[in-house]
Amino acid sequence: MIFLFLTGICTGCGHKTETGEQEIVLAAARDLVQGEKDPYYATIILKTWEPLVGISDDGHEMPVLAESWESNADKTEWIFHLKEGVRFHDGELFNAAATLENFRRYRNMGYRPSTFYGFLADRIYPGLLRAEADDENTLHLYFEKPVPMLIYRMAGWGSAMFSPRCFDSATGDWTGMAKGTGPFMIKERVPDAYAVIERFDGYHGEKAKAKRIRIRTITSSDARYSAMKSGEIQGVLDLGGLAPIMAEELERDGRFTVNATHSTISHYLTLNGGRFPFSDVRMRKAVNLAVDREKIVKYYFRGFGTPTMSFLNSTNPFGRVEKPVFDPVKAKELAKEVLGDKRQTVKFLLPQYGMARYPYKTISEFIQAELKPLGLDAEIVMVDGMTSRKMMAKGDYDLSIGTRGLGNLDPTSLLFEYFNSKGATNKASCISYNNPKVDACFEALKTVYDLDERRTVYTEILDELLADPAVVPLLEDQNIAVCSHELGGYKAAVYGITLDKVYWRKGAGKE
């Protein structure tokens, strides 16, 4: 079976560029170039497009295509000074006019789902009245109400820029392959199989070091591991590229380099607060105290993670790590107050999309064992992603394991959707969380414009979630980058890897 698999993935390996440099072949667990139906066409990891405002490798906002910005006192007008001399992959000039076309696209395409992060202009730019060009390189945004967190909302996925020639701004649809301004451009794609990116020699900054990179879609973690061992691929990228134990084994092999850094991904348990027993806050507290997060990180993530009780990942400027409290005695006392001497069967959903990237099966079995002393008999139900969402929407579950990333740096919408009584995810997943103190905090944020004052409100929300938990955070993940010693410059970033810095080491990848 392994031989057949490797024969299959070898198609296209070993291609040489016109300069004689062999293409680098990497693998991901999902298709990173989703194409015509995706609002971004490709993930930001591949560096084929750039935003106005980016996210640095340490998780902070940074200028990219916008060199600087300022606002008026009440945050209803924002001015962006655009980088000059930048061109898209198709030769079109990036300027205020091109930016305005992108904003027309934002407003006209409505909500677009994505395997990365869905896009809706009203979420990023709430109450946007109009976008204007003050001059050739100055964008001016006017809002109906103050938007103090605009820069944090735009960072990364919220301000992607593309050549106006590759989309219809009236519908938001792509008219061909997406053309951005990044150090790489997309040259070829076969859906769910592979995509080829090449260095954009007209890039406005430091040029990418690799001439050509092929990104294969290999959905099985075991298959990605086998492909690394055989030399058919030189590295893995994207979140959950290899299970931590596999990364350890490859490092011991001696032919591979492993490095890791803090990730935007958090792992957590969602609880159905709409039905017994998790409708009782005492049982939610019991689970929060009964799970040994230190063991999960040590044994199942092999140390590649940070245990936490805080829902908001600390890579966010307003997030933090909350040291876990493991107190099985107190947990058992709280559970007994709810159940008495009876036992309760609970349905534990295990979505397959999580198992493809993370050691969720063994973790769920570990948690299953930790729930037994509480009087909870967890029945693990493995389902595909679509079925999982449908079951959660119907309330046909008690707890589920999953991940959550950060689409931008503004925590408002993320916290609101989970923990406001009217939040979309709160309702859609039957979390059924209703905390007047938390709702009051969200109401206060509507009129708090100072960032330090907003930080205080976010802290109040996070503190209240410790006292009255809605979900059970487990850990903050680390992004693990694994590559062959043949490659240099291959480092893990908060999201993805330093792809533009990757190169063949001397003597490797040459004819």
Short mmCIF file of C-alpha atoms in Angstrom, two decimals:
data_model
loop_
_atom_site.label_atom_id
_atom_site.label_comp_id
_atom_site.label_asym_id
_atom_site.label_seq_id
_atom_site.Cartn_x
_atom_site.Cartn_y
_atom_site.Cartn_z
CA MET A 1 0.00 0.00 0.00
CA ILE A 2 2.81 2.43 0.85
CA PHE A 3 4.54 1.63 -2.46
CA LEU A 4 1.36 2.31 -4.41
CA PHE A 5 0.82 5.57 -2.58
CA LEU A 6 4.34 6.80 -3.20
CA THR A 7 4.09 5.86 -6.87
CA GLY A 8 0.93 7.96 -7.05
CA ILE A 9 2.33 11.05 -5.41
CA CYS A 10 5.56 10.96 -7.42
CA THR A 11 3.80 12.30 -10.53
CA GLY A 12 5.26 15.72 -11.17
CA CYS A 13 8.17 15.31 -8.71
CA GLY A 14 11.62 16.16 -9.92
CA HIS A 15 10.61 18.89 -12.38
CA LYS A 16 13.40 21.35 -13.17
CA THR A 17 12.96 25.06 -13.83
CA GLU A 18 14.54 26.77 -16.82
CA THR A 19 17.42 27.77 -14.52
CA GLY A 20 18.10 24.14 -13.67
CA GLU A 21 16.81 24.41 -10.12
CA GLN A 22 14.59 21.51 -9.12
CA GLU A 23 11.21 22.48 -7.75
CA ILE A 24 10.63 22.08 -4.05
CA VAL A 25 7.77 19.73 -3.19
CA LEU A 26 5.80 20.30 0.01
CA ALA A 27 2.56 18.80 1.32
CA ALA A 28 -0.50 20.02 3.22
CA ALA A 29 -3.46 18.23 4.75
CA ARG A 30 -5.94 20.29 2.71
CA ASP A 31 -6.08 22.04 -0.65
CA LEU A 32 -4.40 25.41 -0.05
CA VAL A 33 -5.58 26.85 -3.38
CA GLN A 34 -9.35 26.53 -3.21
CA GLY A 35 -9.90 28.45 -6.44
CA GLU A 36 -12.93 30.17 -7.93
CA LYS A 37 -15.42 29.64 -5.09
CA ASP A 38 -13.13 30.88 -2.33
CA PRO A 39 -13.07 34.61 -1.44
CA TYR A 40 -9.24 34.58 -1.30
CA TYR A 41 -8.62 31.95 -4.01
CA ALA A 42 -5.60 30.71 -2.00
CA THR A 43 -4.47 30.75 1.59
CA ILE A 44 -2.31 33.61 2.87
CA ILE A 45 0.27 30.96 3.81
CA LEU A 46 1.37 30.69 0.16
CA LYS A 47 2.21 34.42 -0.03
CA THR A 48 0.56 34.89 -3.42
CA TRP A 49 -1.47 37.88 -2.18
CA GLU A 50 -0.92 40.57 0.40
CA PRO A 51 -3.24 42.66 2.60
CA LEU A 52 -3.21 46.35 3.35
CA VAL A 53 -2.53 45.51 6.99
CA GLY A 54 -0.69 42.32 7.88
CA ILE A 55 0.03 40.19 10.92
CA SER A 56 3.65 39.84 11.98
CA ASP A 57 5.22 36.47 12.80
CA ASP A 58 4.77 37.33 16.49
CA GLY A 59 1.06 38.12 16.07
CA HIS A 60 0.86 41.92 15.86
CA GLU A 61 -0.52 44.29 13.23
CA MET A 62 2.00 45.54 10.68
CA PRO A 63 2.00 47.66 7.51
CA VAL A 64 2.12 45.75 4.23
CA LEU A 65 0.48 47.40 1.21
CA ALA A 66 -0.56 50.31 3.42
CA GLU A 67 2.60 51.97 4.72
CA SER A 68 0.81 53.96 7.44
CA TRP A 69 -2.63 55.05 8.59
CA GLU A 70 -4.42 57.46 10.88
CA SER A 71 -7.97 58.26 11.98
CA ASN A 72 -9.97 61.20 13.22
CA ALA A 73 -10.65 61.53 16.95
CA ASP A 74 -13.94 59.62 16.98
CA LYS A 75 -12.70 56.80 14.68
CA THR A 76 -15.31 57.40 11.96
CA GLU A 77 -12.75 58.25 9.27
CA TRP A 78 -9.60 56.30 8.48
CA ILE A 79 -6.89 57.30 6.01
CA PHE A 80 -4.41 54.81 4.54
CA HIS A 81 -1.20 55.84 2.78
CA LEU A 82 -0.44 53.16 0.20
CA LYS A 83 2.93 51.79 -0.78
CA GLU A 84 4.07 53.17 -4.17
CA GLY A 85 5.65 51.31 -7.07
CA VAL A 86 3.85 48.02 -6.40
CA ARG A 87 2.43 45.92 -9.24
CA PHE A 88 0.16 42.91 -9.33
CA HIS A 89 1.28 39.67 -10.97
CA ASP A 90 -0.50 40.67 -14.19
CA GLY A 91 1.36 43.99 -14.39
CA GLU A 92 -1.48 46.18 -13.15
CA LEU A 93 -0.43 49.02 -10.86
CA PHE A 94 -1.46 48.85 -7.22
CA ASN A 95 -2.84 52.24 -6.20
CA ALA A 96 -5.90 53.85 -4.64
CA ALA A 97 -7.99 53.13 -7.74
CA ALA A 98 -7.20 49.39 -7.53
CA THR A 99 -7.93 49.44 -3.81
CA LEU A 100 -11.35 51.02 -4.44
CA GLU A 101 -12.19 48.22 -6.88
CA ASN A 102 -11.32 45.69 -4.18
CA PHE A 103 -13.65 47.49 -1.76
CA ARG A 104 -16.44 47.39 -4.37
CA ARG A 105 -15.87 43.67 -4.58
CA TYR A 106 -16.02 43.35 -0.79
CA ARG A 107 -19.36 45.10 -0.59
CA ASN A 108 -20.99 43.40 -3.57
CA MET A 109 -20.05 39.75 -3.08
CA GLY A 110 -21.91 39.26 0.21
CA TYR A 111 -20.86 36.47 2.54
CA ARG A 112 -18.40 34.01 1.02
CA PRO A 113 -17.54 30.85 2.97
CA SER A 114 -14.02 29.49 2.95
CA THR A 115 -12.06 26.54 4.30
CA PHE A 116 -9.78 29.25 5.68
CA TYR A 117 -11.90 32.11 7.09
CA GLY A 118 -15.25 33.19 5.66
CA PHE A 119 -15.49 36.80 4.47
CA LEU A 120 -18.28 39.32 5.01
CA ALA A 121 -17.52 43.02 4.51
CA ASP A 122 -19.97 44.13 7.20
CA ARG A 123 -18.02 42.17 9.81
CA ILE A 124 -14.68 43.76 8.94
CA TYR A 125 -15.97 47.19 7.94
CA PRO A 126 -19.20 47.69 9.96
CA GLY A 127 -21.19 50.73 8.89
CA LEU A 128 -18.88 51.61 5.99
CA LEU A 129 -20.50 54.56 4.19
CA ARG A 130 -18.03 54.98 1.35
CA ALA A 131 -14.45 54.51 0.24
CA GLU A 132 -12.71 57.31 -1.66
CA ALA A 133 -9.29 58.12 -3.08
CA ASP A 134 -7.87 61.38 -1.73
CA ASP A 135 -5.12 61.05 -4.33
CA GLU A 136 -3.43 58.31 -6.33
CA ASN A 137 -1.94 56.65 -3.25
CA THR A 138 -4.32 57.58 -0.43
CA LEU A 139 -7.42 55.61 0.56
CA HIS A 140 -10.07 57.28 2.72
CA LEU A 141 -12.77 55.24 4.50
CA TYR A 142 -15.88 56.86 6.02
CA PHE A 143 -18.00 55.05 8.62
CA GLU A 144 -21.46 55.64 10.03
CA LYS A 145 -20.28 54.93 13.58
CA PRO A 146 -16.86 54.77 15.28
CA VAL A 147 -14.75 51.72 14.41
CA PRO A 148 -11.92 51.80 16.95
CA MET A 149 -10.75 48.26 16.14
CA LEU A 150 -10.61 48.68 12.37
CA ILE A 151 -6.87 48.02 11.99
CA TYR A 152 -7.16 44.84 14.08
CA ARG A 153 -10.11 43.71 11.95
CA MET A 154 -8.29 44.37 8.67
CA ALA A 155 -5.10 42.59 9.68
CA GLY A 156 -4.44 39.56 7.51
CA TRP A 157 -7.55 38.13 5.88
CA GLY A 158 -9.63 41.31 6.22
CA SER A 159 -7.84 43.47 3.64
CA ALA A 160 -6.62 41.13 0.86
CA MET A 161 -5.79 42.98 -2.36
CA PHE A 162 -6.06 41.57 -5.90
CA SER A 163 -5.71 42.93 -9.41
CA PRO A 164 -9.06 44.37 -10.61
CA ARG A 165 -8.53 42.47 -13.87
CA CYS A 166 -8.98 39.09 -12.16
CA PHE A 167 -12.42 39.68 -10.61
CA ASP A 168 -15.82 41.18 -11.36
CA SER A 169 -16.33 43.89 -8.73
CA ALA A 170 -20.11 43.88 -9.37
CA THR A 171 -20.45 40.25 -8.24
CA GLY A 172 -17.20 39.52 -6.42
CA ASP A 173 -16.60 36.49 -8.68
CA TRP A 174 -13.19 35.61 -10.04
CA THR A 175 -12.80 35.98 -13.81
CA GLY A 176 -9.62 33.93 -13.91
CA MET A 177 -6.77 32.90 -11.67
CA ALA A 178 -6.32 35.35 -8.80
CA LYS A 179 -3.43 37.78 -9.18
CA GLY A 180 -2.02 39.37 -6.05
CA THR A 181 1.16 41.29 -5.22
CA GLY A 182 2.95 38.60 -3.19
CA PRO A 183 6.45 37.16 -3.70
CA PHE A 184 4.89 34.06 -5.30
CA MET A 185 2.29 33.72 -8.06
CA ILE A 186 0.04 30.77 -8.82
CA LYS A 187 1.02 29.04 -12.06
CA GLU A 188 -1.01 25.83 -12.00
CA ARG A 189 -3.58 24.05 -9.87
CA VAL A 190 -5.39 20.74 -9.91
CA PRO A 191 -8.14 20.82 -7.25
CA ASP A 192 -7.52 18.51 -4.30
CA ALA A 193 -4.27 17.31 -5.88
CA TYR A 194 -1.62 20.02 -6.12
CA ALA A 195 -0.83 23.64 -6.89
CA VAL A 196 2.35 25.14 -8.31
CA ILE A 197 3.62 28.57 -7.28
CA GLU A 198 6.57 30.43 -8.80
CA ARG A 199 8.69 33.34 -7.71
CA PHE A 200 7.35 36.73 -8.83
CA ASP A 201 10.45 38.52 -10.08
CA GLY A 202 8.59 41.84 -10.16
CA TYR A 203 7.96 41.73 -6.40
CA HIS A 204 8.29 45.08 -4.64
CA GLY A 205 10.24 43.69 -1.67
CA GLU A 206 12.85 41.02 -1.09
CA LYS A 207 12.42 38.33 -3.73
CA ALA A 208 11.49 34.77 -2.78
CA LYS A 209 14.52 32.48 -2.68
CA ALA A 210 12.87 29.44 -4.30
CA LYS A 211 12.05 29.55 -8.01
CA ARG A 212 9.23 27.02 -7.97
CA ILE A 213 7.31 25.17 -5.26
CA ARG A 214 4.74 22.43 -5.69
CA ILE A 215 2.20 22.07 -2.88
CA ARG A 216 0.60 18.64 -2.75
CA THR A 217 -2.69 17.87 -1.01
CA ILE A 218 -2.17 14.71 1.05
CA THR A 219 -5.05 14.32 3.47
CA SER A 220 -3.66 11.41 5.50
CA SER A 221 -1.15 12.22 8.23
CA ASP A 222 0.37 8.73 7.84
CA ALA A 223 0.76 9.31 4.10
CA ARG A 224 2.47 12.67 4.65
CA TYR A 225 4.85 11.00 7.10
CA SER A 226 5.65 8.21 4.61
CA ALA A 227 6.23 10.74 1.84
CA MET A 228 8.69 12.62 4.05
CA LYS A 229 10.57 9.42 4.92
CA SER A 230 10.81 8.38 1.26
CA GLY A 231 12.01 11.78 0.07
CA GLU A 232 9.03 12.31 -2.24
CA ILE A 233 8.33 15.61 -0.44
CA GLN A 234 10.79 17.91 1.27
CA GLY A 235 8.47 19.37 3.91
CA VAL A 236 4.99 19.82 5.32
CA LEU A 237 3.21 23.11 5.97
CA ASP A 238 -0.14 24.35 7.24
CA LEU A 239 -1.63 23.72 10.66
CA GLY A 240 -1.53 20.13 11.88
CA GLY A 241 0.76 19.11 9.03
CA LEU A 242 2.19 16.24 11.03
CA ALA A 243 1.17 14.75 14.36
CA PRO A 244 3.64 15.80 17.08
CA ILE A 245 4.82 12.23 17.64
CA MET A 246 5.59 11.92 13.91
CA ALA A 247 7.59 15.15 14.01
CA GLU A 248 9.62 13.70 16.90
CA GLU A 249 10.28 10.49 14.98
CA LEU A 250 11.43 12.40 11.90
CA GLU A 251 13.78 14.52 13.99
CA ARG A 252 15.32 11.34 15.46
CA ASP A 253 15.78 10.03 11.91
CA GLY A 254 18.58 12.56 11.45
CA ARG A 255 17.62 13.68 7.94
CA PHE A 256 15.03 16.24 8.97
CA THR A 257 14.77 19.56 10.76
CA VAL A 258 11.92 20.32 13.16
CA ASN A 259 11.11 23.72 14.63
CA ALA A 260 7.97 25.17 16.13
CA THR A 261 6.44 28.43 17.25
CA HIS A 262 3.29 29.65 18.94
CA SER A 263 0.17 29.19 16.80
CA THR A 264 -3.13 31.07 16.57
CA ILE A 265 -4.95 27.75 16.98
CA SER A 266 -6.65 26.83 20.26
CA HIS A 267 -8.17 23.44 21.12
CA TYR A 268 -11.28 23.27 23.28
CA LEU A 269 -14.37 21.30 24.25
CA THR A 270 -17.75 22.72 23.26
CA LEU A 271 -20.50 21.91 25.77
CA ASN A 272 -24.21 21.75 25.00
CA GLY A 273 -25.57 24.13 27.61
CA GLY A 274 -29.08 23.65 26.28
CA ARG A 275 -29.65 20.27 27.89
CA PHE A 276 -28.80 18.37 31.03
CA PRO A 277 -26.19 17.93 32.48
CA PHE A 278 -24.23 20.87 30.99
CA SER A 279 -27.18 23.21 31.37
CA ASP A 280 -26.03 23.28 35.00
CA VAL A 281 -23.01 25.56 35.48
CA ARG A 282 -21.71 23.29 38.24
CA MET A 283 -21.21 20.47 35.74
CA ARG A 284 -19.46 22.82 33.30
CA LYS A 285 -17.14 23.85 36.15
CA ALA A 286 -16.60 20.21 37.05
CA VAL A 287 -15.38 19.33 33.54
CA ASN A 288 -13.20 22.45 33.49
CA LEU A 289 -11.46 21.22 36.68
CA ALA A 290 -11.39 17.51 35.81
CA VAL A 291 -9.37 17.67 32.57
CA ASP A 292 -5.62 17.39 33.07
CA ARG A 293 -4.40 19.72 30.33
CA GLU A 294 -0.75 19.28 31.33
CA LYS A 295 -0.94 15.58 30.48
CA ILE A 296 -2.67 16.27 27.15
CA VAL A 297 0.13 18.61 26.11
CA LYS A 298 2.93 16.39 27.45
CA TYR A 299 1.80 13.01 26.15
CA TYR A 300 -0.41 13.68 23.12
CA PHE A 301 1.07 16.92 21.78
CA ARG A 302 4.59 15.90 22.87
CA GLY A 303 5.14 19.32 24.44
CA PHE A 304 4.14 21.24 21.30
CA GLY A 305 1.50 23.35 23.03
CA THR A 306 0.63 25.48 26.04
CA PRO A 307 -2.06 24.36 28.51
CA THR A 308 -4.57 27.12 29.22
CA MET A 309 -8.02 27.78 30.64
CA SER A 310 -8.44 30.96 28.56
CA PHE A 311 -10.52 30.82 25.39
CA LEU A 312 -8.76 33.76 23.69
CA ASN A 313 -5.41 32.67 22.26
CA SER A 314 -2.48 34.65 23.63
CA THR A 315 -1.12 35.40 20.15
CA ASN A 316 -3.95 37.94 20.06
CA PRO A 317 -2.81 41.31 21.49
CA PHE A 318 -5.72 41.14 23.95
CA GLY A 319 -5.42 37.45 24.82
CA ARG A 320 -3.54 35.64 27.57
CA VAL A 321 -2.54 32.22 28.85
CA GLU A 322 -4.49 31.26 31.96
CA LYS A 323 -2.60 28.65 33.98
CA PRO A 324 -4.83 25.56 34.31
CA VAL A 325 -6.30 24.45 37.60
CA PHE A 326 -6.53 20.65 37.84
CA ASP A 327 -8.67 19.71 40.83
CA PRO A 328 -10.37 16.31 40.38
CA VAL A 329 -11.59 16.30 43.99
CA LYS A 330 -13.46 19.58 43.64
CA ALA A 331 -14.69 18.48 40.20
CA LYS A 332 -16.17 15.31 41.68
CA GLU A 333 -17.89 17.30 44.44
CA LEU A 334 -19.51 19.66 41.93
CA ALA A 335 -20.63 16.79 39.71
CA LYS A 336 -22.18 14.98 42.67
CA GLU A 337 -24.22 18.10 43.48
CA VAL A 338 -25.73 17.80 40.00
CA LEU A 339 -26.07 14.02 39.57
CA GLY A 340 -26.23 12.74 43.12
CA ASP A 341 -25.40 9.03 43.04
CA LYS A 342 -26.72 8.55 39.50
CA ARG A 343 -24.68 8.26 36.32
CA GLN A 344 -25.32 10.18 33.11
CA THR A 345 -24.52 9.08 29.56
CA VAL A 346 -23.24 11.92 27.37
CA LYS A 347 -22.67 12.01 23.60
CA PHE A 348 -19.09 13.06 22.74
CA LEU A 349 -18.70 14.15 19.09
CA LEU A 350 -15.37 13.49 17.40
CA PRO A 351 -15.27 15.22 13.97
CA GLN A 352 -13.14 13.49 11.35
CA TYR A 353 -11.59 16.74 10.09
CA GLY A 354 -9.92 17.13 13.49
CA MET A 355 -8.62 13.58 13.52
CA ALA A 356 -6.92 14.17 10.15
CA ARG A 357 -4.61 16.76 11.72
CA TYR A 358 -4.51 16.20 15.46
CA PRO A 359 -4.36 13.23 17.90
CA TYR A 360 -8.02 13.76 18.75
CA LYS A 361 -8.95 10.10 18.98
CA THR A 362 -6.53 9.34 21.80
CA ILE A 363 -7.27 12.68 23.49
CA SER A 364 -11.01 12.04 23.42
CA GLU A 365 -10.44 8.60 24.96
CA PHE A 366 -8.29 10.22 27.66
CA ILE A 367 -11.02 12.77 28.41
CA GLN A 368 -13.60 9.97 28.38
CA ALA A 369 -11.66 8.32 31.21
CA GLU A 370 -11.38 11.58 33.15
CA LEU A 371 -15.14 12.10 33.01
CA LYS A 372 -15.96 8.72 34.55
CA PRO A 373 -15.23 9.78 38.17
CA LEU A 374 -17.72 12.63 37.65
CA GLY A 375 -20.48 10.14 36.92
CA LEU A 376 -20.37 10.89 33.19
CA ASP A 377 -20.21 7.99 30.74
CA ALA A 378 -19.06 9.49 27.45
CA GLU A 379 -20.03 7.70 24.24
CA ILE A 380 -17.58 8.82 21.55
CA VAL A 381 -19.28 9.29 18.19
CA MET A 382 -17.01 9.77 15.15
CA VAL A 383 -18.69 11.81 12.40
CA ASP A 384 -17.69 13.81 9.34
CA GLY A 385 -17.54 17.58 9.57
CA MET A 386 -20.92 18.27 7.95
CA THR A 387 -22.71 15.74 10.15
CA SER A 388 -21.02 17.19 13.22
CA ARG A 389 -22.28 20.70 12.43
CA LYS A 390 -25.81 19.42 11.79
CA MET A 391 -25.89 17.46 15.03
CA MET A 392 -24.62 20.43 17.01
CA ALA A 393 -27.19 22.72 15.39
CA LYS A 394 -29.94 20.31 16.46
CA GLY A 395 -28.49 20.01 19.96
CA ASP A 396 -27.94 16.29 19.35
CA TYR A 397 -24.72 16.11 21.37
CA ASP A 398 -23.35 16.88 24.82
CA LEU A 399 -19.73 17.77 24.14
CA SER A 400 -17.46 18.02 21.13
CA ILE A 401 -13.75 18.58 20.57
CA GLY A 402 -12.50 21.11 18.04
CA THR A 403 -10.19 23.97 17.14
CA ARG A 404 -10.57 27.68 16.69
CA GLY A 405 -8.15 30.08 14.99
CA LEU A 406 -7.98 33.84 14.72
CA GLY A 407 -9.16 35.34 11.45
CA ASN A 408 -7.89 38.75 12.53
CA LEU A 409 -6.61 40.54 15.64
CA ASP A 410 -9.91 41.97 16.90
CA PRO A 411 -11.31 39.64 19.61
CA THR A 412 -14.72 41.35 19.68
CA SER A 413 -16.52 39.35 17.03
CA LEU A 414 -14.99 36.02 18.10
CA LEU A 415 -15.96 36.48 21.75
CA PHE A 416 -19.37 37.87 20.79
CA GLU A 417 -20.31 34.95 18.54
CA TYR A 418 -19.49 32.41 21.24
CA PHE A 419 -20.51 34.11 24.48
CA ASN A 420 -23.06 36.84 23.83
CA SER A 421 -26.59 35.53 24.41
CA LYS A 422 -27.37 36.47 20.77
CA GLY A 423 -24.08 35.21 19.33
CA ALA A 424 -24.26 33.19 16.10
CA THR A 425 -22.07 30.27 17.25
CA ASN A 426 -23.65 30.34 20.70
CA LYS A 427 -26.99 29.65 19.04
CA ALA A 428 -25.83 27.50 16.11
CA SER A 429 -23.93 25.07 18.35
CA CYS A 430 -26.53 25.09 21.16
CA ILE A 431 -23.96 26.38 23.65
CA SER A 432 -26.93 28.30 25.08
CA TYR A 433 -24.72 30.60 27.13
CA ASN A 434 -26.60 33.46 28.78
CA ASN A 435 -24.53 35.58 31.15
CA PRO A 436 -25.83 39.11 31.88
CA LYS A 437 -22.37 40.29 32.96
CA VAL A 438 -20.84 39.21 29.67
CA ASP A 439 -23.70 40.74 27.67
CA ALA A 440 -23.17 44.02 29.57
CA CYS A 441 -19.49 44.00 28.59
CA PHE A 442 -20.36 43.68 24.90
CA GLU A 443 -22.82 46.54 25.27
CA ALA A 444 -20.09 48.67 26.86
CA LEU A 445 -17.69 47.95 23.98
CA LYS A 446 -20.04 49.79 21.62
CA THR A 447 -19.01 53.12 23.13
CA VAL A 448 -15.47 52.40 24.36
CA TYR A 449 -12.91 53.69 21.84
CA ASP A 450 -9.70 53.85 23.88
CA LEU A 451 -7.67 50.63 23.40
CA ASP A 452 -6.56 50.41 27.02
CA GLU A 453 -10.15 50.76 28.18
CA ARG A 454 -11.23 48.10 25.68
CA ARG A 455 -8.49 45.81 26.98
CA THR A 456 -10.03 46.16 30.45
CA VAL A 457 -13.43 45.10 29.13
CA TYR A 458 -11.97 42.10 27.28
CA THR A 459 -10.25 41.08 30.53
CA GLU A 460 -13.59 41.29 32.36
CA ILE A 461 -15.13 38.93 29.79
CA LEU A 462 -12.27 36.43 30.08
CA ASP A 463 -12.42 36.56 33.88
CA GLU A 464 -16.16 35.92 33.86
CA LEU A 465 -15.64 32.92 31.57
CA LEU A 466 -13.38 31.41 34.23
CA ALA A 467 -16.06 31.85 36.89
CA ASP A 468 -18.92 30.75 34.64
CA PRO A 469 -17.43 28.65 31.80
CA ALA A 470 -19.31 28.14 28.56
CA VAL A 471 -16.68 25.97 26.84
CA VAL A 472 -13.61 24.16 28.15
CA PRO A 473 -10.36 25.46 26.62
CA LEU A 474 -7.62 22.82 26.52
CA LEU A 475 -4.45 24.27 25.02
CA GLU A 476 -2.87 26.70 22.62
CA ASP A 477 -1.22 24.82 19.77
CA GLN A 478 2.23 25.22 18.31
CA ASN A 479 2.79 25.34 14.56
CA ILE A 480 5.33 22.60 13.75
CA ALA A 481 7.51 23.01 10.67
CA VAL A 482 9.22 19.84 9.43
CA CYS A 483 11.54 19.71 6.43
CA SER A 484 14.41 17.81 4.91
CA HIS A 485 17.98 18.92 5.69
CA GLU A 486 18.18 19.70 1.97
CA LEU A 487 16.18 22.87 2.62
CA GLY A 488 17.20 26.04 4.38
CA GLY A 489 15.15 29.00 5.60
CA TYR A 490 12.24 26.72 6.57
CA LYS A 491 10.91 28.16 9.82
CA ALA A 492 7.54 27.94 11.55
CA ALA A 493 5.53 31.17 11.74
CA VAL A 494 2.44 32.01 13.78
CA TYR A 495 0.47 30.96 10.70
CA GLY A 496 2.25 28.86 8.08
CA ILE A 497 6.00 28.95 7.44
CA THR A 498 8.57 31.43 6.13
CA LEU A 499 7.85 30.20 2.60
CA ASP A 500 9.56 33.09 0.80
CA LYS A 501 12.80 32.33 2.69
CA VAL A 502 12.91 28.61 1.78
CA TYR A 503 15.73 27.49 -0.52
CA TRP A 504 17.72 24.44 -1.61
CA ARG A 505 20.94 24.12 0.36
CA LYS A 506 24.20 24.09 -1.59
CA GLY A 507 24.44 21.00 -3.73
CA ALA A 508 20.79 20.01 -3.32
CA GLY A 509 18.05 20.38 -5.92
CA LYS A 510 20.41 20.84 -8.86
CA GLU A 511 20.75 18.88 -12.08
#
